[in-house]
PDB file of C-alpha atoms and ligand atoms in Angstrom:
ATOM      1  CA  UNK A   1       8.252 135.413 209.080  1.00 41.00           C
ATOM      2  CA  UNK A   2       7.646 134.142 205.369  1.00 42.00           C
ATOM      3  CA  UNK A   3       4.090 133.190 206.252  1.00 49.00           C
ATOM      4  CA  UNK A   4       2.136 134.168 203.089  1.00 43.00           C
ATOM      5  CA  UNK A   5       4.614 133.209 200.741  1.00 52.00           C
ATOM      6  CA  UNK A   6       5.227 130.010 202.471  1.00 52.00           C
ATOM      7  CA  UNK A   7       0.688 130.072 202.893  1.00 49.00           C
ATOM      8  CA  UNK A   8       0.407 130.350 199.120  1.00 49.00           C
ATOM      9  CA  UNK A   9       3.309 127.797 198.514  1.00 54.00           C
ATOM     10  CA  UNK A  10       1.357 125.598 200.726  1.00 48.00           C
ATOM     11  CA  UNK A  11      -2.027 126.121 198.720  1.00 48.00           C
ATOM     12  CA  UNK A  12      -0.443 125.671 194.862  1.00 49.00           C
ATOM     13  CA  UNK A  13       0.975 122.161 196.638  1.00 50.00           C
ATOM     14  CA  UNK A  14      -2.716 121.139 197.639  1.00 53.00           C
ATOM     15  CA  UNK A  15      -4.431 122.285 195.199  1.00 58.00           C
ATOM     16  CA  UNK A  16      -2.101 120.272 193.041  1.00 56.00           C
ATOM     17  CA  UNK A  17      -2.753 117.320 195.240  1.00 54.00           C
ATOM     18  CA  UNK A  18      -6.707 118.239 194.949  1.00 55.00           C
ATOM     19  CA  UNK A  19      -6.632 117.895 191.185  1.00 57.00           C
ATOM     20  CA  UNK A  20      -4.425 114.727 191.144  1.00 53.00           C
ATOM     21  CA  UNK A  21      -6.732 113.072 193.669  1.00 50.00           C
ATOM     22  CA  UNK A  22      -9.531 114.127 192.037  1.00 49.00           C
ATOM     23  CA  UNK A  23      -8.532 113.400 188.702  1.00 52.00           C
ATOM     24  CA  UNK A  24      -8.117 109.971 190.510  1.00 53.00           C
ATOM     25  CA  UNK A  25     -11.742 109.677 191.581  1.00 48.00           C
ATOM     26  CA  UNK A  26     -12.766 110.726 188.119  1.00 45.00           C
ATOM     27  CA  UNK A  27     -12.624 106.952 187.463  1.00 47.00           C
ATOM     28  CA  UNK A  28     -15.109 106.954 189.629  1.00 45.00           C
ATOM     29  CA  UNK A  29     -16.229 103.820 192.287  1.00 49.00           C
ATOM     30  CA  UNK A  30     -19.107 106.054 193.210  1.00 56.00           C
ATOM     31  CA  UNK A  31     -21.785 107.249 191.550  1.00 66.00           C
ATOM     32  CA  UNK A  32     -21.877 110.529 193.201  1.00 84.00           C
ATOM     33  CA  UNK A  33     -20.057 113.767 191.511  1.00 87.00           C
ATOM     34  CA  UNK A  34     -17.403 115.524 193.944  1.00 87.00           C
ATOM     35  CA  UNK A  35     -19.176 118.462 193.998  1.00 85.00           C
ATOM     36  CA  UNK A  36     -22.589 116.947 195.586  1.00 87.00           C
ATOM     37  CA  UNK A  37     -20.739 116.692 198.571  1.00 93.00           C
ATOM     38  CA  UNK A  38     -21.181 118.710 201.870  1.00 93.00           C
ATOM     39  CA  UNK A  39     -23.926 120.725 200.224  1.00 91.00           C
ATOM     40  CA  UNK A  40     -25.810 122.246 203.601  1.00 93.00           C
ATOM     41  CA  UNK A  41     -27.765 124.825 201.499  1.00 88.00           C
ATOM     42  CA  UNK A  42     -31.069 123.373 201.810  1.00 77.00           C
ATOM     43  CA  UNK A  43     -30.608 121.633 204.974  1.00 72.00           C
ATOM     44  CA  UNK A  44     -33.636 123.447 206.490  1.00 76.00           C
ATOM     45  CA  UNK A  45     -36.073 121.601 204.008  1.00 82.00           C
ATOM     46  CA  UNK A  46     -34.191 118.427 202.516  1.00 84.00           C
ATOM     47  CA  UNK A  47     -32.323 117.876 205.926  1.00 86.00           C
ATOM     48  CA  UNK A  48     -33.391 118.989 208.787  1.00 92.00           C
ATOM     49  CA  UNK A  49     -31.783 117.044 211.211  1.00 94.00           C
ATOM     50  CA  UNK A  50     -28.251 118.280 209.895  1.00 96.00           C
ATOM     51  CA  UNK A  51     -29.736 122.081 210.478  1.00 95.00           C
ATOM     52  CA  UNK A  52     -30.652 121.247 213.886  1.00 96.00           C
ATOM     53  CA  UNK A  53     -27.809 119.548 214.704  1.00 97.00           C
ATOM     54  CA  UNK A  54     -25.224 122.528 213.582  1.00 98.00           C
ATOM     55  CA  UNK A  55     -27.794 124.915 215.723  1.00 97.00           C
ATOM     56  CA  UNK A  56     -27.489 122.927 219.002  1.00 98.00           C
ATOM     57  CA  UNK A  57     -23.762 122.483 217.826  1.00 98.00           C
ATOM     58  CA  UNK A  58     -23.233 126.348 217.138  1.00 98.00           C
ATOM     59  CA  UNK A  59     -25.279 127.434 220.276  1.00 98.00           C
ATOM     60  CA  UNK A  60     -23.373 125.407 222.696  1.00 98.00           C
ATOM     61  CA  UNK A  61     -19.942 125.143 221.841  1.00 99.00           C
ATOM     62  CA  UNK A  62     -18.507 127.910 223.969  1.00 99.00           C
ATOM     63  CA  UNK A  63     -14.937 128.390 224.736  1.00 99.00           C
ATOM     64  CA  UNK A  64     -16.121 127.441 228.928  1.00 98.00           C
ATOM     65  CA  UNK A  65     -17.342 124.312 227.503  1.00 99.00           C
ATOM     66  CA  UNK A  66     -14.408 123.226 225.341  1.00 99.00           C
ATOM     67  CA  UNK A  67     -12.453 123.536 228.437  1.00 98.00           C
ATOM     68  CA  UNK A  68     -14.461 121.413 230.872  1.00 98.00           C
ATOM     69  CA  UNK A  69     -14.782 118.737 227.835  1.00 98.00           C
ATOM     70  CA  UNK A  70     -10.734 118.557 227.689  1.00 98.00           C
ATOM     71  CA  UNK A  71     -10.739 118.619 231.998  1.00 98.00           C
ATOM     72  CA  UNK A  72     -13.532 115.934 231.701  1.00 98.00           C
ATOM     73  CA  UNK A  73     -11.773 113.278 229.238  1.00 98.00           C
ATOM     74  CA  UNK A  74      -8.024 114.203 229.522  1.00 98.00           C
ATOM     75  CA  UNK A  75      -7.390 111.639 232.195  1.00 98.00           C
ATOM     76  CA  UNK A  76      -7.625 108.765 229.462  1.00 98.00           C
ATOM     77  CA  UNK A  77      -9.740 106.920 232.463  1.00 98.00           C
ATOM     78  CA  UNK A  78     -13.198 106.191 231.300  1.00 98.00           C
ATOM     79  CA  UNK A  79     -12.587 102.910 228.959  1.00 98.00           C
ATOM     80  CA  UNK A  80      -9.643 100.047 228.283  1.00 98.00           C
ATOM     81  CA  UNK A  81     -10.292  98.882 225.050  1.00 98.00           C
ATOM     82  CA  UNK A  82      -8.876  97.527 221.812  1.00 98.00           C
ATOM     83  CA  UNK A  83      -9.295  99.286 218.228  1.00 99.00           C
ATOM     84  CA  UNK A  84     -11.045  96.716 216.383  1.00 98.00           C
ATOM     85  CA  UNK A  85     -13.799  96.682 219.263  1.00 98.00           C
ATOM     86  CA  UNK A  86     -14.116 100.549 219.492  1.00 98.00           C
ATOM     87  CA  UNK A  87     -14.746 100.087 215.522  1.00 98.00           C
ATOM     88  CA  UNK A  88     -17.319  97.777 216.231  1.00 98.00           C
ATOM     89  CA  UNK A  89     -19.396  99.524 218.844  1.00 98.00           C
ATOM     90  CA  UNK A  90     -19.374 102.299 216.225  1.00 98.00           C
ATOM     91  CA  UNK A  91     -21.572 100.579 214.125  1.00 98.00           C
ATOM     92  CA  UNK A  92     -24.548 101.972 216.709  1.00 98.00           C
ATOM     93  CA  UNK A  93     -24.137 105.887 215.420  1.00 98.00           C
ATOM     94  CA  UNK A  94     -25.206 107.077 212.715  1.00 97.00           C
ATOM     95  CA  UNK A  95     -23.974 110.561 212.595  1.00 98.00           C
ATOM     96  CA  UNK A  96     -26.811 113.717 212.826  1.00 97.00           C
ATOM     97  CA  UNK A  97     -24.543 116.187 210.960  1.00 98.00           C
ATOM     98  CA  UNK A  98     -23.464 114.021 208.120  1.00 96.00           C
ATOM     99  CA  UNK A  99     -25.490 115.300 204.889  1.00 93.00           C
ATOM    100  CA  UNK A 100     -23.854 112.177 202.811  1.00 92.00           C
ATOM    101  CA  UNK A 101     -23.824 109.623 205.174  1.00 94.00           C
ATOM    102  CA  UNK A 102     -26.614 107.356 206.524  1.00 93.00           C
ATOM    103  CA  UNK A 103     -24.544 104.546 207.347  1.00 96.00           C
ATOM    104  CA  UNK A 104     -23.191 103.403 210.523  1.00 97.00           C
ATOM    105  CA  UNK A 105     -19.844 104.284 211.327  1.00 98.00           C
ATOM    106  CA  UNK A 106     -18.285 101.469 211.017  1.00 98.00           C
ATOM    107  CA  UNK A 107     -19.044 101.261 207.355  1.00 98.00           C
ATOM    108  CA  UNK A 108     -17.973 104.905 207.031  1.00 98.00           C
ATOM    109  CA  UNK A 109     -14.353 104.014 208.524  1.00 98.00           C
ATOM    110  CA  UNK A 110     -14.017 101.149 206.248  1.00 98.00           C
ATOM    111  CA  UNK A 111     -15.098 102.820 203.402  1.00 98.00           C
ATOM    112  CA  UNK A 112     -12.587 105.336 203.703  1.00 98.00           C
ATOM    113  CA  UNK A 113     -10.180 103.135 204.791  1.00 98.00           C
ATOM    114  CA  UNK A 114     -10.647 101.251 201.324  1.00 98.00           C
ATOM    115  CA  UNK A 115     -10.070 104.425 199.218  1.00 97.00           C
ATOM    116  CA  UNK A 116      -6.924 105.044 200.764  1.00 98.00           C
ATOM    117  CA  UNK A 117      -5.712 101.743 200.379  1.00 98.00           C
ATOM    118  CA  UNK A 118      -6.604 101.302 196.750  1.00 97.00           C
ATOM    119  CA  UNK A 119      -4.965 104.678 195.920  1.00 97.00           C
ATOM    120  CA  UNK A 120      -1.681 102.860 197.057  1.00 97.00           C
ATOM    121  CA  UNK A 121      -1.195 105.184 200.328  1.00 98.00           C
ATOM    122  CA  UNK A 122       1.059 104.285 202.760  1.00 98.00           C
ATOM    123  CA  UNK A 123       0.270 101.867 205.759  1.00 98.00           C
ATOM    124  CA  UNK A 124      -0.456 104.380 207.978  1.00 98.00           C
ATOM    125  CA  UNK A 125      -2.338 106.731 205.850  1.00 98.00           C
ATOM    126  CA  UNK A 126      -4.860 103.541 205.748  1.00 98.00           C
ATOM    127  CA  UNK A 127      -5.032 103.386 208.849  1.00 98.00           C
ATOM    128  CA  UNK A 128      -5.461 106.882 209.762  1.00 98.00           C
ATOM    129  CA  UNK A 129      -8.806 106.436 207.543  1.00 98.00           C
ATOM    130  CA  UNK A 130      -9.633 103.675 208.984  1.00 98.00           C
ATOM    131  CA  UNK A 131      -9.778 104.964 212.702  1.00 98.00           C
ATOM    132  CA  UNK A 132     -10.326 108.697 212.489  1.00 98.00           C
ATOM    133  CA  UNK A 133     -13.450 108.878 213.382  1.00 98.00           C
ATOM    134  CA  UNK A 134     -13.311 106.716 216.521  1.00 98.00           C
ATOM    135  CA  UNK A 135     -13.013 109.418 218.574  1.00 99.00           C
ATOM    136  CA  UNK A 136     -17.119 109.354 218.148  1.00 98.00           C
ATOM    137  CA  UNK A 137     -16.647 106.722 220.890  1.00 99.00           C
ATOM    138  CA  UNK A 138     -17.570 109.325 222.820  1.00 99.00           C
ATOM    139  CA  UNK A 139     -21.029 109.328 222.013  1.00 98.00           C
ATOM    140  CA  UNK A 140     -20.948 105.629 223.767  1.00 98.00           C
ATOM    141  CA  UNK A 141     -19.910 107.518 226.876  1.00 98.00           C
ATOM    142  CA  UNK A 142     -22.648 109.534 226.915  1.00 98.00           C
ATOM    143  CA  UNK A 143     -22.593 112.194 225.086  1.00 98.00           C
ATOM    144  CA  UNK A 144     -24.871 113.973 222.715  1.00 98.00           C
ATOM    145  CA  UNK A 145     -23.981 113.832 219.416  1.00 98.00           C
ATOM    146  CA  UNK A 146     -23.707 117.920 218.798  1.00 98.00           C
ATOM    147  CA  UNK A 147     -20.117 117.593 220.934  1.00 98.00           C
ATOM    148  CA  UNK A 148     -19.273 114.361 219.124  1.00 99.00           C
ATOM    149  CA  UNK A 149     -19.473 114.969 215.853  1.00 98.00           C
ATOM    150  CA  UNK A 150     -19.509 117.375 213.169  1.00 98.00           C
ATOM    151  CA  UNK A 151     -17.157 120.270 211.606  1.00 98.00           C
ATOM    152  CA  UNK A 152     -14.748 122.131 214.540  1.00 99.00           C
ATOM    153  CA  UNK A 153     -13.850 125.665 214.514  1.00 99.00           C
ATOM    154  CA  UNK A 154     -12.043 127.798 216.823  1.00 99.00           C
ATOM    155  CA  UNK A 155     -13.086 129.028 220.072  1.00 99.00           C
ATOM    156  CA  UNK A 156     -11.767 131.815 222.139  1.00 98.00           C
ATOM    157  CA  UNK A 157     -12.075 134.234 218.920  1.00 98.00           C
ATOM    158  CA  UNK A 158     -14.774 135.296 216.246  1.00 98.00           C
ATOM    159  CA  UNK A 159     -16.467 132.621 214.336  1.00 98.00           C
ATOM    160  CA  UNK A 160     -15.796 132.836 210.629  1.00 98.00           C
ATOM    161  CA  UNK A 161     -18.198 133.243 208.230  1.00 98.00           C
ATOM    162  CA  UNK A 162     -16.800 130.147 205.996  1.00 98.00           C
ATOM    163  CA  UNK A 163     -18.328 127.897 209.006  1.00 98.00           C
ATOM    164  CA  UNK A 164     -21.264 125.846 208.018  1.00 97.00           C
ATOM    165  CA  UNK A 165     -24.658 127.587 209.062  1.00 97.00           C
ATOM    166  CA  UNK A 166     -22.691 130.785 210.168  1.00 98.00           C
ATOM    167  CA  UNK A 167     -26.431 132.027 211.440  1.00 97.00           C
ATOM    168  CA  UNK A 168     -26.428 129.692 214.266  1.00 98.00           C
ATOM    169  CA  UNK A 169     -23.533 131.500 216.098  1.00 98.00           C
ATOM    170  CA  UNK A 170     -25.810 134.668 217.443  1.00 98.00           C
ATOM    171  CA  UNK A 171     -27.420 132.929 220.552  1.00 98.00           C
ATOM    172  CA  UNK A 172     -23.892 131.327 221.259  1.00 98.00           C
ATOM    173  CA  UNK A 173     -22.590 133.170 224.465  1.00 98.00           C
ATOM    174  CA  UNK A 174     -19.689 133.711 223.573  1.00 98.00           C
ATOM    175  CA  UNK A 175     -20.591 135.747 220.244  1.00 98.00           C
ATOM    176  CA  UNK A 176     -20.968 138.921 221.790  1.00 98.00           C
ATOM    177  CA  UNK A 177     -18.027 138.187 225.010  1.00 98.00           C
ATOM    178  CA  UNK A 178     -15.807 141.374 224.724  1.00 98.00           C
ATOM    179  CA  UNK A 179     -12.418 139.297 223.985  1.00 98.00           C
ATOM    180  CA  UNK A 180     -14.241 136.239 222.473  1.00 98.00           C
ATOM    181  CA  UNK A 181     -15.559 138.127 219.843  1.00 98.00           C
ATOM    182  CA  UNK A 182     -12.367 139.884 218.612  1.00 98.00           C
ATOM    183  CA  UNK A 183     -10.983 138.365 215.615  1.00 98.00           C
ATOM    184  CA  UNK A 184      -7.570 137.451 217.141  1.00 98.00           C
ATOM    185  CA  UNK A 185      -9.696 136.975 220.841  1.00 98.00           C
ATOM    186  CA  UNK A 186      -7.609 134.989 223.434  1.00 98.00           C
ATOM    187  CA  UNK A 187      -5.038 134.075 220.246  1.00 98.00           C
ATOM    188  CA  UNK A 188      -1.544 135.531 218.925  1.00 98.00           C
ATOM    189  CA  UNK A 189      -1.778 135.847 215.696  1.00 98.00           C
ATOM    190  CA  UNK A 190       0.062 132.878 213.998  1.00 98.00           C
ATOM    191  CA  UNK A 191       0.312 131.159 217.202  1.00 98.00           C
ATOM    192  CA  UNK A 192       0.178 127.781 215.879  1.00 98.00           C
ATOM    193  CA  UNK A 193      -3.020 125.498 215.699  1.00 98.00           C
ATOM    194  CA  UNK A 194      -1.364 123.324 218.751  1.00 98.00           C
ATOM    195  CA  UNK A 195      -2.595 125.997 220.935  1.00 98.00           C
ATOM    196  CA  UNK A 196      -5.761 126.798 219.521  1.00 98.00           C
ATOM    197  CA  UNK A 197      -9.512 125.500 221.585  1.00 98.00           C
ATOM    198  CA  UNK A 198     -11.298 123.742 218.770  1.00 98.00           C
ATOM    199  CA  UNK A 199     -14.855 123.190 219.498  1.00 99.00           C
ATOM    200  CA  UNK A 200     -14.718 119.584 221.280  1.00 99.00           C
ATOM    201  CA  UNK A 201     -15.713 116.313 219.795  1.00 98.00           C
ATOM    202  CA  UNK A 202     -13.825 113.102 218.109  1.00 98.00           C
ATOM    203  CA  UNK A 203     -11.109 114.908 216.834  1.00 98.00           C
ATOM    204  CA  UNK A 204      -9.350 116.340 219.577  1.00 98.00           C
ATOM    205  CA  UNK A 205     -10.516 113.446 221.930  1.00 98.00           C
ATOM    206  CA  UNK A 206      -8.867 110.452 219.452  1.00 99.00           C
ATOM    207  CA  UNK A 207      -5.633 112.705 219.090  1.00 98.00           C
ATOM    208  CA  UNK A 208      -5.077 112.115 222.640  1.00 98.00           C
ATOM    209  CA  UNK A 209      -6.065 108.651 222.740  1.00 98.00           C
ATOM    210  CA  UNK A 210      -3.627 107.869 220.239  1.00 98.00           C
ATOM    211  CA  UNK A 211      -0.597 110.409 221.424  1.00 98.00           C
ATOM    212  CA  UNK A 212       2.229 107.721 222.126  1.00 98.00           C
ATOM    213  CA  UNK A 213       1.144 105.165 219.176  1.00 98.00           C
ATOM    214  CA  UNK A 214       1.331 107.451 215.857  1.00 98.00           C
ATOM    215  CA  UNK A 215       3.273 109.303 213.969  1.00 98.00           C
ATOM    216  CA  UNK A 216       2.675 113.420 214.061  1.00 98.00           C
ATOM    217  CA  UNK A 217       1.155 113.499 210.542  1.00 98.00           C
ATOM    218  CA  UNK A 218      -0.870 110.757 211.558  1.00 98.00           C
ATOM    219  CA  UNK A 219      -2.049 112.779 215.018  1.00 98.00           C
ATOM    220  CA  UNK A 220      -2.106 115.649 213.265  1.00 98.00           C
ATOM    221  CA  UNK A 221      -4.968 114.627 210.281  1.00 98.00           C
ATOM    222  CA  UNK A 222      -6.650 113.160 213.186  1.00 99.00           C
ATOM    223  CA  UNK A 223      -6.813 116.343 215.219  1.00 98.00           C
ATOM    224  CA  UNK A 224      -7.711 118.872 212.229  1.00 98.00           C
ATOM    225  CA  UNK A 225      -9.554 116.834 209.837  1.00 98.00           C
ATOM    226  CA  UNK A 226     -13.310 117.937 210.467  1.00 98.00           C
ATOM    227  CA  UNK A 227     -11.934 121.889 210.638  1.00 98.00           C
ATOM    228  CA  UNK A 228     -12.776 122.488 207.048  1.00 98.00           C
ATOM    229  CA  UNK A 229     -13.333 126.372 207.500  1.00 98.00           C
ATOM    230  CA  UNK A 230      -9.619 125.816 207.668  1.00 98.00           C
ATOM    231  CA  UNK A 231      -8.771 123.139 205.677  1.00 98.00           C
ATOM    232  CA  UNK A 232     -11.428 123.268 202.605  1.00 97.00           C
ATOM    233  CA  UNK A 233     -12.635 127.336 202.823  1.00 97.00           C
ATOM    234  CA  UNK A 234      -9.090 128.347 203.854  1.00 97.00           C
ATOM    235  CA  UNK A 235      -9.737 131.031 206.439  1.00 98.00           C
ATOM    236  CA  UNK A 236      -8.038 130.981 209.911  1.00 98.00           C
ATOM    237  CA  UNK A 237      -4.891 131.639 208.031  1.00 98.00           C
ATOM    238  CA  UNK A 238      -3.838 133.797 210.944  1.00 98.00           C
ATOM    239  CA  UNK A 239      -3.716 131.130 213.604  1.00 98.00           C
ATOM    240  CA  UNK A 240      -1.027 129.194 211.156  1.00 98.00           C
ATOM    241  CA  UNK A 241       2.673 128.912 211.939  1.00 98.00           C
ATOM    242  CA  UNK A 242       5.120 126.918 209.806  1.00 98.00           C
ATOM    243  CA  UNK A 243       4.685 123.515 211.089  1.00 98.00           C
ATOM    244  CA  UNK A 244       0.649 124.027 210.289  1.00 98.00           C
ATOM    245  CA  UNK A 245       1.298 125.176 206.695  1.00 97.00           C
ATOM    246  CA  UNK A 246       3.707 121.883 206.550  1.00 97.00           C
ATOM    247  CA  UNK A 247       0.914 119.636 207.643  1.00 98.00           C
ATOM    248  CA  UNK A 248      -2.095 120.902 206.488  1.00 97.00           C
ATOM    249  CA  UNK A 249      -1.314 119.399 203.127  1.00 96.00           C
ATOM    250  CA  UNK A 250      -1.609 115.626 205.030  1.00 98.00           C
ATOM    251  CA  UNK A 251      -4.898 116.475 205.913  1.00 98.00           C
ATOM    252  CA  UNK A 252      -5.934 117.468 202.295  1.00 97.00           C
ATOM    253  CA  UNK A 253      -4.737 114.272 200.727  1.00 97.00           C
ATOM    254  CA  UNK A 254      -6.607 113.107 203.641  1.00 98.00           C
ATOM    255  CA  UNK A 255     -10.079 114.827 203.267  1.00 97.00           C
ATOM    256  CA  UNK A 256     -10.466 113.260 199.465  1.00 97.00           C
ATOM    257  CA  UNK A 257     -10.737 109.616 201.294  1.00 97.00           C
ATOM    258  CA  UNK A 258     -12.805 110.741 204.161  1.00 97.00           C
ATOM    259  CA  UNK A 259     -15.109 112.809 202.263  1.00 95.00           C
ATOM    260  CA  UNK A 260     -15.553 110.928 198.637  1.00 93.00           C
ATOM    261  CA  UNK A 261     -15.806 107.091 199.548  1.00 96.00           C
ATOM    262  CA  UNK A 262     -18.969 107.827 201.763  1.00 95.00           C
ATOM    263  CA  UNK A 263     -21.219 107.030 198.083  1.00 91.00           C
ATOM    264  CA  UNK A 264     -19.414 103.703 197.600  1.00 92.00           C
ATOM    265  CA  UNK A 265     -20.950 100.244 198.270  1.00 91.00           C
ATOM    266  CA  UNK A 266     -21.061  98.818 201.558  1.00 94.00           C
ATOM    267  CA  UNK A 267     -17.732  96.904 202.380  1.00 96.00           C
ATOM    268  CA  UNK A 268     -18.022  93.438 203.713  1.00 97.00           C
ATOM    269  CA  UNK A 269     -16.636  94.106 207.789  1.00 97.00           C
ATOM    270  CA  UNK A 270     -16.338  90.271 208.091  1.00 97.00           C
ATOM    271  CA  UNK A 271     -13.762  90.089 205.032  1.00 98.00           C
ATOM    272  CA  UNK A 272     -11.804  92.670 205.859  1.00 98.00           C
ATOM    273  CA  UNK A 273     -10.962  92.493 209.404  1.00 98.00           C
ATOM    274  CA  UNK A 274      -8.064  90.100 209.024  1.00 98.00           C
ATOM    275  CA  UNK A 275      -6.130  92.972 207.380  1.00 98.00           C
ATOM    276  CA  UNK A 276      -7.238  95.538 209.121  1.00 98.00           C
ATOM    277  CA  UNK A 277      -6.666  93.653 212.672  1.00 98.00           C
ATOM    278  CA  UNK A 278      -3.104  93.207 211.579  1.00 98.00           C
ATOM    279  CA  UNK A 279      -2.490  97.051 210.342  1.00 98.00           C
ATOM    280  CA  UNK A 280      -4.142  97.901 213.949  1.00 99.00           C
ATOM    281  CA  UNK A 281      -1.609  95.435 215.606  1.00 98.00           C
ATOM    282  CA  UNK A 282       1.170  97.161 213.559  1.00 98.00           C
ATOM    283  CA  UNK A 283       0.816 100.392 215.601  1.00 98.00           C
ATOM    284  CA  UNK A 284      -1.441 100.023 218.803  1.00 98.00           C
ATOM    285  CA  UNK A 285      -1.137  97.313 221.478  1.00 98.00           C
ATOM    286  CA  UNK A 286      -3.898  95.103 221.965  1.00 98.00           C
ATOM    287  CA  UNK A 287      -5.916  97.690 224.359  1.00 98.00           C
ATOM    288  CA  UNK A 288      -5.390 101.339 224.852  1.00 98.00           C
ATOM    289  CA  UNK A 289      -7.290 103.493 227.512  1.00 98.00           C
ATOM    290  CA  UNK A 290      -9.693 105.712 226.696  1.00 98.00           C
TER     291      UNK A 290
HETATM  292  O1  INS B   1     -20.598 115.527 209.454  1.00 50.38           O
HETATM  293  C1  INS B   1     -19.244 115.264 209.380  1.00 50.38           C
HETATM  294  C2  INS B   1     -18.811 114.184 210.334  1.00 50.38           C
HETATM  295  O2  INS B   1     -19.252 114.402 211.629  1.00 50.38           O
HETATM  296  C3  INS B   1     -17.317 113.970 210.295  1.00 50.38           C
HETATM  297  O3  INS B   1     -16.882 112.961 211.122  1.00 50.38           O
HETATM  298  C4  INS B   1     -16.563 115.240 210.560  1.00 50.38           C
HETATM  299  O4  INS B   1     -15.196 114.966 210.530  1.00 50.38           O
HETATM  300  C5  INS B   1     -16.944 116.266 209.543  1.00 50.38           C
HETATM  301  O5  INS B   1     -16.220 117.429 209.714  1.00 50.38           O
HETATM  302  C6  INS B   1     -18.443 116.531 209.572  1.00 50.38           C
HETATM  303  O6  INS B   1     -18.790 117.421 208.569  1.00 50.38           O
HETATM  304 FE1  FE2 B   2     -14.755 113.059 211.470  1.00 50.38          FE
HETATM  305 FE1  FE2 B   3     -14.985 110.659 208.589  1.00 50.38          FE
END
């Protein structure tokens, strides 16, 4: 296998992207630099509900619990309903482990969804920033926000160090399990991220909502895009196969609209909903399950 070569190929590409996009944003519509972003250093004393959130989040997210998550939603069987209105019950959460974010939801996926389109993406790039986060639906089914939301990481294996609040790992269970806490643990290496537990919340949960209505990039952004120790830090290299290495450059080009439009000014929801109901309608039926 060609995996570093075809690894480092993979990061020039990006990191060529990275520039390009940010280059882009050097225009700027926000008034916040790139690199204020995602700054959890202080969390403690400037934001302590992001802290506590990535302790309950880090404490609980054992490999036992991802699978009885997956068992638990799977069955598509708890809701029937349309895009648009998931997007608009959305506008409820405002998400605990967001340091740049004190908007609802529903602003965040439009904002995003904005970026994208302005930057001349294709139709279902836009949309892919536009629902991404509606996996967070699930928080309107009951559950607490530390398996909603938040950065994913592998479980089944040793937690990186490149994972936001590392410290919080020690009381999870599964940091001192005699497999779990190998670095390859239940994993071959270069197995291929399609096999790999993430910790559960939106991510995983929308990719299967949305299995039979989008292309695989599409899916595939959706699945990874809050796994920045992968992504962003670049560890977990060894859990990559080809078809990873091809896609993880979607979910850079990605990350810039997710992760910079969250300073920009509130978009008007009532405005924008004729376009965005017809992009919906281009790919989903009128109600999907849930
Ligand atoms: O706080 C954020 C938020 O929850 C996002 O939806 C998720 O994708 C990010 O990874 C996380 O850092
Ligand atoms: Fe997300
Ligand atoms: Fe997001």
């Amino acid at each position: 296998m060609k995996d570093l070569k075809q690894l480092s190929e993979a990061a020039r590409v990006t990191e060529a992207w990275e520039d390009y996009i940010i280059t882009k944003y050097g225009e700027n519509k926000s008034s916040k630099e790139t690199t204020a972003f995602r700054d959890y250093s202080n969390a403690l004393e400037t934001q302590p509900t992001v802290a506590a959130f990535y302790k309950e989040n880090h404490e609980k997210q054992t490999l036992a619990h991802v699978l009885a998550m997956t068992e638990k939603y799977q069955s598509l069987d708890k809701a029937y309903l349309g895009v648009w209105e998931v997007l608009e019950i959305l506008d409820g959460l405002v998400d605990e482990s967001d340091p740049d974010t004190q908007m609802s939801q529903t602003v965040h996926a439009l904002q995003s969804a904005e970026a994208a389109r302005r930057d001349g993406q294709p139709r279902w790039m836009i949309l892919v920033a536009l629902i991404h986060d509606l996996g967070k639906y699930l928080y309107f089914e009951g559950e607490q926000q530390w398996t909603v939301v938040g950065d994913t990481f592998p479980v089944g294996c040793q937690f990186s160090n490149k994972i936001v609040h590392p410290e919080y790992f020690v009381r999870n269970p599964d940091y001192n399990h005699p497999i779990y806490s190998t670095k390859y643990g239940i994993y071959e290496p270069h197995c291929g991220l399609e096999r790999v537990h993430l910790s559960y919340g939106h991510d995983t949960y929308l990719a299967m909502v949305c299995q039979n209505y989008l292309p695989a990039e599409a899916l595939y952004i959706i699945r990874h895009h809050s796994f920045y120790a992968c992504h962003t830090e670049g560890s977990y290299d060894w859990l990559l196969n080809e078809h990873d290495v091809e896609m993880m450059k979607w979910v850079k080009i990605f990350n810039q609209y997710d992760l910079y439009s969250k300073a920009e000014k509130e978009p008007n929801t009532e405005e924008l909903k004729p376009y965005y109901q017809e992009l919906i309608a281009e790919f989903f039926p009128e109600k999907i399950r849930w």
